PDB file of C-alpha atoms in Angstrom:
ATOM      1  CA  LYS A   1     -18.251 -13.260  10.231  1.00 70.00           C
ATOM      2  CA  ALA A   2     -16.302 -16.526  10.577  1.00 84.00           C
ATOM      3  CA  GLN A   3     -17.713 -17.699   7.253  1.00 92.00           C
ATOM      4  CA  ALA A   4     -15.999 -14.742   5.554  1.00 93.00           C
ATOM      5  CA  PHE A   5     -12.690 -16.601   5.926  1.00 95.00           C
ATOM      6  CA  ASP A   6     -13.905 -19.527   3.808  1.00 95.00           C
ATOM      7  CA  LEU A   7     -12.790 -18.603   0.294  1.00 96.00           C
ATOM      8  CA  ALA A   8     -14.219 -21.867  -1.016  1.00 95.00           C
ATOM      9  CA  ARG A   9     -17.638 -20.204  -0.787  1.00 95.00           C
ATOM     10  CA  GLU A  10     -16.608 -17.969  -3.685  1.00 97.00           C
ATOM     11  CA  PRO A  11     -17.283 -19.099  -7.268  1.00 96.00           C
ATOM     12  CA  ALA A  12     -14.258 -20.558  -9.019  1.00 97.00           C
ATOM     13  CA  ALA A  13     -14.397 -17.778 -11.619  1.00 97.00           C
ATOM     14  CA  THR A  14     -14.113 -15.139  -8.890  1.00 97.00           C
ATOM     15  CA  ARG A  15     -11.146 -16.878  -7.259  1.00 97.00           C
ATOM     16  CA  GLU A  16      -9.503 -17.142 -10.662  1.00 97.00           C
ATOM     17  CA  ARG A  17     -10.031 -13.449 -11.353  1.00 97.00           C
ATOM     18  CA  TYR A  18      -8.131 -12.505  -8.177  1.00 98.00           C
ATOM     19  CA  GLY A  19      -5.410 -15.101  -8.809  1.00 95.00           C
ATOM     20  CA  ASN A  20      -4.298 -18.265  -7.083  1.00 92.00           C
ATOM     21  CA  PHE A  21      -1.496 -16.658  -5.071  1.00 91.00           C
ATOM     22  CA  SER A  22      -1.284 -15.240  -1.557  1.00 91.00           C
ATOM     23  CA  PHE A  23      -1.840 -11.592  -2.443  1.00 94.00           C
ATOM     24  CA  GLY A  24      -4.829 -12.397  -4.639  1.00 96.00           C
ATOM     25  CA  LYS A  25      -6.348 -14.565  -1.927  1.00 96.00           C
ATOM     26  CA  GLY A  26      -5.664 -11.812   0.597  1.00 96.00           C
ATOM     27  CA  CYS A  27      -7.503  -9.253  -1.537  1.00 98.00           C
ATOM     28  CA  LEU A  28     -10.460 -11.610  -1.983  1.00 98.00           C
ATOM     29  CA  LEU A  29     -10.551 -12.230   1.758  1.00 98.00           C
ATOM     30  CA  ALA A  30     -10.418  -8.464   2.326  1.00 98.00           C
ATOM     31  CA  ARG A  31     -13.490  -8.006   0.114  1.00 98.00           C
ATOM     32  CA  ARG A  32     -15.321 -10.692   2.053  1.00 98.00           C
ATOM     33  CA  LEU A  33     -14.407  -9.088   5.382  1.00 97.00           C
ATOM     34  CA  VAL A  34     -15.534  -5.649   4.209  1.00 97.00           C
ATOM     35  CA  GLU A  35     -18.769  -7.214   3.017  1.00 96.00           C
ATOM     36  CA  ALA A  36     -19.185  -8.784   6.472  1.00 96.00           C
ATOM     37  CA  GLY A  37     -18.870  -5.355   8.126  1.00 95.00           C
ATOM     38  CA  VAL A  38     -15.235  -5.335   9.264  1.00 95.00           C
ATOM     39  CA  SER A  39     -14.177  -1.678   9.397  1.00 91.00           C
ATOM     40  CA  LEU A  40     -10.402  -1.992   8.961  1.00 94.00           C
ATOM     41  CA  VAL A  41      -8.578  -4.687   6.962  1.00 96.00           C
ATOM     42  CA  THR A  42      -4.879  -4.993   6.108  1.00 97.00           C
ATOM     43  CA  VAL A  43      -3.536  -7.161   3.280  1.00 97.00           C
ATOM     44  CA  ASN A  44       0.196  -7.837   3.414  1.00 92.00           C
ATOM     45  CA  TRP A  45       2.313  -8.873   0.458  1.00 88.00           C
ATOM     46  CA  GLN A  46       3.419 -12.490   0.770  1.00 75.00           C
ATOM     47  CA  ASP A  47       6.136 -14.881  -0.303  1.00 63.00           C
ATOM     48  CA  GLU A  48       5.596 -15.540  -4.013  1.00 66.00           C
ATOM     49  CA  THR A  49       8.184 -12.792  -4.436  1.00 62.00           C
ATOM     50  CA  LYS A  50      10.822 -14.370  -2.203  1.00 65.00           C
ATOM     51  CA  ILE A  51      13.684 -14.937  -4.621  1.00 62.00           C
ATOM     52  CA  ASP A  52      16.388 -15.333  -1.986  1.00 63.00           C
ATOM     53  CA  GLY A  53      17.010 -14.423   1.631  1.00 61.00           C
ATOM     54  CA  VAL A  54      17.827 -10.800   0.820  1.00 63.00           C
ATOM     55  CA  ASN A  55      15.785  -9.585  -2.154  1.00 67.00           C
ATOM     56  CA  THR A  56      12.250 -10.247  -0.959  1.00 73.00           C
ATOM     57  CA  CYS A  57       8.948  -8.674  -1.922  1.00 82.00           C
ATOM     58  CA  TRP A  58       9.345  -5.231  -3.513  1.00 88.00           C
ATOM     59  CA  ASP A  59      12.994  -4.909  -2.496  1.00 87.00           C
ATOM     60  CA  THR A  60      14.530  -4.460  -5.942  1.00 90.00           C
ATOM     61  CA  HIS A  61      18.191  -3.984  -5.049  1.00 91.00           C
ATOM     62  CA  GLN A  62      19.027  -6.246  -7.994  1.00 91.00           C
ATOM     63  CA  ASP A  63      17.404  -6.823 -11.392  1.00 91.00           C
ATOM     64  CA  ASN A  64      14.827  -4.090 -10.794  1.00 93.00           C
ATOM     65  CA  PHE A  65      13.091  -4.074 -14.184  1.00 95.00           C
ATOM     66  CA  PRO A  66      12.911  -7.857 -14.792  1.00 92.00           C
ATOM     67  CA  LYS A  67      11.557  -8.385 -11.283  1.00 90.00           C
ATOM     68  CA  LEU A  68       8.877  -5.737 -11.771  1.00 92.00           C
ATOM     69  CA  ARG A  69       7.945  -6.940 -15.264  1.00 94.00           C
ATOM     70  CA  ASN A  70       7.952 -10.688 -14.680  1.00 90.00           C
ATOM     71  CA  LEU A  71       6.895 -11.078 -11.059  1.00 88.00           C
ATOM     72  CA  LEU A  72       5.673  -8.115  -9.027  1.00 91.00           C
ATOM     73  CA  CYS A  73       3.531  -6.104 -11.423  1.00 94.00           C
ATOM     74  CA  PRO A  74       1.658  -9.081 -12.948  1.00 94.00           C
ATOM     75  CA  ILE A  75       0.563 -10.175  -9.455  1.00 94.00           C
ATOM     76  CA  PHE A  76      -0.491  -6.689  -8.352  1.00 95.00           C
ATOM     77  CA  ASP A  77      -2.079  -5.776 -11.692  1.00 97.00           C
ATOM     78  CA  ARG A  78      -4.293  -8.840 -11.494  1.00 97.00           C
ATOM     79  CA  ALA A  79      -5.397  -8.847  -7.859  1.00 97.00           C
ATOM     80  CA  PHE A  80      -5.772  -5.156  -7.062  1.00 98.00           C
ATOM     81  CA  PRO A  81      -8.096  -4.179  -9.947  1.00 97.00           C
ATOM     82  CA  ALA A  82     -10.156  -7.317  -9.231  1.00 98.00           C
ATOM     83  CA  PHE A  83     -10.543  -6.152  -5.634  1.00 98.00           C
ATOM     84  CA  VAL A  84     -11.497  -2.561  -6.477  1.00 98.00           C
ATOM     85  CA  GLY A  85     -13.836  -3.687  -9.273  1.00 97.00           C
ATOM     86  CA  ASP A  86     -15.500  -6.206  -6.992  1.00 97.00           C
ATOM     87  CA  LEU A  87     -16.109  -3.572  -4.318  1.00 98.00           C
ATOM     88  CA  HIS A  88     -17.578  -1.274  -6.962  1.00 97.00           C
ATOM     89  CA  GLN A  89     -19.918  -3.931  -8.381  1.00 97.00           C
ATOM     90  CA  ARG A  90     -21.196  -4.729  -4.893  1.00 97.00           C
ATOM     91  CA  GLY A  91     -21.835  -1.094  -3.972  1.00 97.00           C
ATOM     92  CA  LEU A  92     -19.109  -1.077  -1.325  1.00 97.00           C
ATOM     93  CA  LEU A  93     -16.471   1.147  -2.896  1.00 97.00           C
ATOM     94  CA  GLU A  94     -17.924   4.540  -1.995  1.00 95.00           C
ATOM     95  CA  SER A  95     -17.913   3.650   1.699  1.00 95.00           C
ATOM     96  CA  THR A  96     -14.541   1.869   1.616  1.00 97.00           C
ATOM     97  CA  LEU A  97     -11.252   3.742   1.391  1.00 97.00           C
ATOM     98  CA  VAL A  98      -8.682   1.496  -0.310  1.00 98.00           C
ATOM     99  CA  VAL A  99      -5.018   2.412   0.235  1.00 98.00           C
ATOM    100  CA  ALA A 100      -2.083   0.644  -1.438  1.00 97.00           C
ATOM    101  CA  VAL A 101       1.296   1.838  -0.202  1.00 96.00           C
ATOM    102  CA  GLY A 102       4.788   0.587   0.576  1.00 92.00           C
ATOM    103  CA  GLU A 103       7.357   1.727   3.112  1.00 89.00           C
ATOM    104  CA  PHE A 104       9.343   4.081   0.871  1.00 92.00           C
ATOM    105  CA  GLY A 105      10.333   4.763  -2.701  1.00 94.00           C
ATOM    106  CA  ARG A 106      13.285   3.618  -4.753  1.00 96.00           C
ATOM    107  CA  THR A 107      16.232   5.623  -6.010  1.00 96.00           C
ATOM    108  CA  PRO A 108      15.557   7.563  -9.218  1.00 96.00           C
ATOM    109  CA  ARG A 109      18.589   5.957 -10.866  1.00 95.00           C
ATOM    110  CA  LEU A 110      19.757   2.369 -11.106  1.00 96.00           C
ATOM    111  CA  GLY A 111      22.840   1.537  -9.070  1.00 93.00           C
ATOM    112  CA  GLU A 112      22.519   4.595  -6.834  1.00 93.00           C
ATOM    113  CA  PHE A 113      23.682   3.574  -3.362  1.00 91.00           C
ATOM    114  CA  THR A 114      21.930   5.109  -0.349  1.00 92.00           C
ATOM    115  CA  GLN A 115      21.674   2.457   2.344  1.00 88.00           C
ATOM    116  CA  SER A 116      22.142  -1.176   1.342  1.00 85.00           C
ATOM    117  CA  ASN A 117      25.400  -2.709   0.164  1.00 86.00           C
ATOM    118  CA  ASN A 118      23.195  -5.302  -1.525  1.00 86.00           C
ATOM    119  CA  THR A 119      22.307  -2.770  -4.232  1.00 92.00           C
ATOM    120  CA  ARG A 120      23.783  -3.574  -7.649  1.00 92.00           C
ATOM    121  CA  ARG A 121      24.037  -1.657 -10.923  1.00 94.00           C
ATOM    122  CA  THR A 122      20.765  -3.275 -12.052  1.00 94.00           C
ATOM    123  CA  GLY A 123      18.884  -2.394  -8.852  1.00 94.00           C
ATOM    124  CA  ARG A 124      17.445   0.510  -6.922  1.00 95.00           C
ATOM    125  CA  ASP A 125      18.123   1.271  -3.276  1.00 95.00           C
ATOM    126  CA  HIS A 126      15.776   2.662  -0.617  1.00 94.00           C
ATOM    127  CA  TRP A 127      14.616   6.259  -1.168  1.00 96.00           C
ATOM    128  CA  PRO A 128      12.441   8.203   1.321  1.00 94.00           C
ATOM    129  CA  HIS A 129      12.224  11.511  -0.553  1.00 96.00           C
ATOM    130  CA  ALA A 130       9.306  10.666  -2.858  1.00 96.00           C
ATOM    131  CA  PHE A 131       7.027   7.690  -3.328  1.00 94.00           C
ATOM    132  CA  THR A 132       3.491   6.881  -4.334  1.00 95.00           C
ATOM    133  CA  ALA A 133       0.349   5.850  -2.493  1.00 96.00           C
ATOM    134  CA  LEU A 134      -2.655   4.646  -4.453  1.00 97.00           C
ATOM    135  CA  LEU A 135      -6.119   5.515  -3.108  1.00 97.00           C
ATOM    136  CA  ALA A 136      -9.519   4.409  -4.361  1.00 97.00           C
ATOM    137  CA  GLY A 137     -13.073   4.600  -3.101  1.00 96.00           C
ATOM    138  CA  GLY A 138     -14.105   6.288   0.118  1.00 94.00           C
ATOM    139  CA  GLY A 139     -15.180   9.431  -1.708  1.00 91.00           C
ATOM    140  CA  VAL A 140     -11.861   9.775  -3.563  1.00 94.00           C
ATOM    141  CA  ARG A 141     -12.453  10.875  -7.161  1.00 94.00           C
ATOM    142  CA  GLY A 142     -10.968   8.339  -9.546  1.00 93.00           C
ATOM    143  CA  GLY A 143      -8.523   9.147 -12.323  1.00 93.00           C
ATOM    144  CA  GLN A 144      -6.692  11.975 -10.586  1.00 95.00           C
ATOM    145  CA  VAL A 145      -3.063  12.485  -9.644  1.00 95.00           C
ATOM    146  CA  TYR A 146      -2.518  14.436  -6.424  1.00 96.00           C
ATOM    147  CA  GLY A 147       0.868  16.093  -6.197  1.00 95.00           C
ATOM    148  CA  ALA A 148       3.852  15.899  -8.498  1.00 96.00           C
ATOM    149  CA  THR A 149       7.541  15.074  -8.385  1.00 96.00           C
ATOM    150  CA  THR A 150      10.537  16.453 -10.176  1.00 97.00           C
ATOM    151  CA  SER A 151      11.085  15.095 -13.675  1.00 95.00           C
ATOM    152  CA  ASN A 152      13.152  12.138 -12.480  1.00 94.00           C
ATOM    153  CA  GLY A 153      10.684  11.167  -9.745  1.00 94.00           C
ATOM    154  CA  GLY A 154      13.254  11.893  -7.057  1.00 95.00           C
ATOM    155  CA  TYR A 155      11.715  14.705  -5.028  1.00 97.00           C
ATOM    156  CA  VAL A 156       8.262  16.138  -4.360  1.00 97.00           C
ATOM    157  CA  ARG A 157       7.564  19.279  -6.373  1.00 97.00           C
ATOM    158  CA  ASP A 158       3.884  20.114  -5.725  1.00 96.00           C
ATOM    159  CA  ASN A 159       1.286  19.255  -3.070  1.00 95.00           C
ATOM    160  CA  PRO A 160       3.451  17.185  -0.742  1.00 96.00           C
ATOM    161  CA  VAL A 161       1.718  14.553   1.402  1.00 96.00           C
ATOM    162  CA  THR A 162       3.704  13.087   4.286  1.00 96.00           C
ATOM    163  CA  PRO A 163       3.206   9.602   5.769  1.00 95.00           C
ATOM    164  CA  ALA A 164       1.643  11.370   8.773  1.00 97.00           C
ATOM    165  CA  ASP A 165      -0.785  13.153   6.417  1.00 97.00           C
ATOM    166  CA  LEU A 166      -1.753   9.804   4.952  1.00 97.00           C
ATOM    167  CA  SER A 167      -2.412   8.322   8.390  1.00 97.00           C
ATOM    168  CA  ALA A 168      -4.505  11.387   9.296  1.00 97.00           C
ATOM    169  CA  THR A 169      -6.465  10.966   6.046  1.00 96.00           C
ATOM    170  CA  ILE A 170      -7.202   7.322   6.849  1.00 95.00           C
ATOM    171  CA  LEU A 171      -8.263   8.140  10.421  1.00 95.00           C
ATOM    172  CA  HIS A 172     -10.472  10.970   9.125  1.00 94.00           C
ATOM    173  CA  HIS A 173     -12.186   8.555   6.733  1.00 92.00           C
ATOM    174  CA  LEU A 174     -12.804   6.158   9.633  1.00 90.00           C
ATOM    175  CA  GLY A 175     -14.506   8.963  11.538  1.00 92.00           C
ATOM    176  CA  ILE A 176     -11.701   9.218  14.106  1.00 95.00           C
ATOM    177  CA  ASP A 177     -10.404  12.625  15.161  1.00 97.00           C
ATOM    178  CA  TYR A 178      -6.702  12.298  14.374  1.00 96.00           C
ATOM    179  CA  ARG A 179      -5.983  15.255  16.683  1.00 96.00           C
ATOM    180  CA  LEU A 180      -6.982  13.231  19.734  1.00 96.00           C
ATOM    181  CA  GLU A 181      -4.194  12.512  22.179  1.00 95.00           C
ATOM    182  CA  TYR A 182      -3.237   9.362  24.044  1.00 93.00           C
ATOM    183  CA  GLU A 183      -0.864   8.681  26.922  1.00 92.00           C
ATOM    184  CA  ASP A 184       2.383   7.061  25.820  1.00 88.00           C
ATOM    185  CA  GLU A 185       3.098   4.991  28.922  1.00 86.00           C
ATOM    186  CA  PHE A 186       6.594   4.065  27.726  1.00 88.00           C
ATOM    187  CA  GLN A 187       7.861   7.614  27.185  1.00 84.00           C
ATOM    188  CA  ARG A 188       5.360   9.131  29.658  1.00 87.00           C
ATOM    189  CA  VAL A 189       4.253  11.826  27.245  1.00 90.00           C
ATOM    190  CA  ARG A 190       1.022  12.615  25.458  1.00 93.00           C
ATOM    191  CA  ASN A 191       0.984  12.091  21.692  1.00 92.00           C
ATOM    192  CA  ARG A 192      -1.525  12.819  18.963  1.00 94.00           C
ATOM    193  CA  LEU A 193      -2.990   9.898  17.060  1.00 95.00           C
ATOM    194  CA  SER A 194      -1.407  11.487  13.995  1.00 96.00           C
ATOM    195  CA  ASP A 195       0.873  14.483  13.629  1.00 95.00           C
ATOM    196  CA  GLY A 196      -0.304  14.947  10.059  1.00 97.00           C
ATOM    197  CA  GLN A 197      -3.103  16.856   8.400  1.00 97.00           C
ATOM    198  CA  ALA A 198      -5.883  14.993   6.590  1.00 96.00           C
ATOM    199  CA  VAL A 199      -6.066  15.572   2.841  1.00 95.00           C
ATOM    200  CA  GLU A 200      -9.714  16.518   2.331  1.00 90.00           C
ATOM    201  CA  ASP A 201      -9.770  17.757  -1.278  1.00 91.00           C
ATOM    202  CA  LEU A 202      -9.627  14.388  -3.027  1.00 92.00           C
ATOM    203  CA  GLY A 203     -13.315  14.188  -3.942  1.00 87.00           C
TER     204      GLY A 203
END
């Protein structure tokens, strides 16, 4: 498995397809690790998006639309489809659940203040009431939208899925009973692996 970390073993055309930036390299490494039999891989977003010490990654408190159009979306829209397409071509997608998700959503309106005094009229603040997770592979039927929000994208209207439901869905795909309990030695209580309910009608 150590050889999976050597991206130089990949053809130049493949490396170019993913992109010569940290997220693209991370996605290519993830494909190599999956191919090597690693059962759980995480790819974190990295520092190409670090504009200053405050507005990093997908934190669009200022200049929301230019940042999405000129920086964030071009990187994601290159690397992520390359990753999913590569898994599909290699026969790995059906057995691999791919999940792309952030920490929370963004306010439905520009300049709407909820938490950060760094938010400007051109930006969007943090928003926990509705946000999107993208799933592919792992038996998930492509091309579908599960759930719906209100017309402005601010609140969930139909088929809500909580973060706990998402974690239960991932554990279920891994063959782990998310209802199992473990001993929390810090709080001295027993907790479930996930308090959610797996979404099982995505096929």
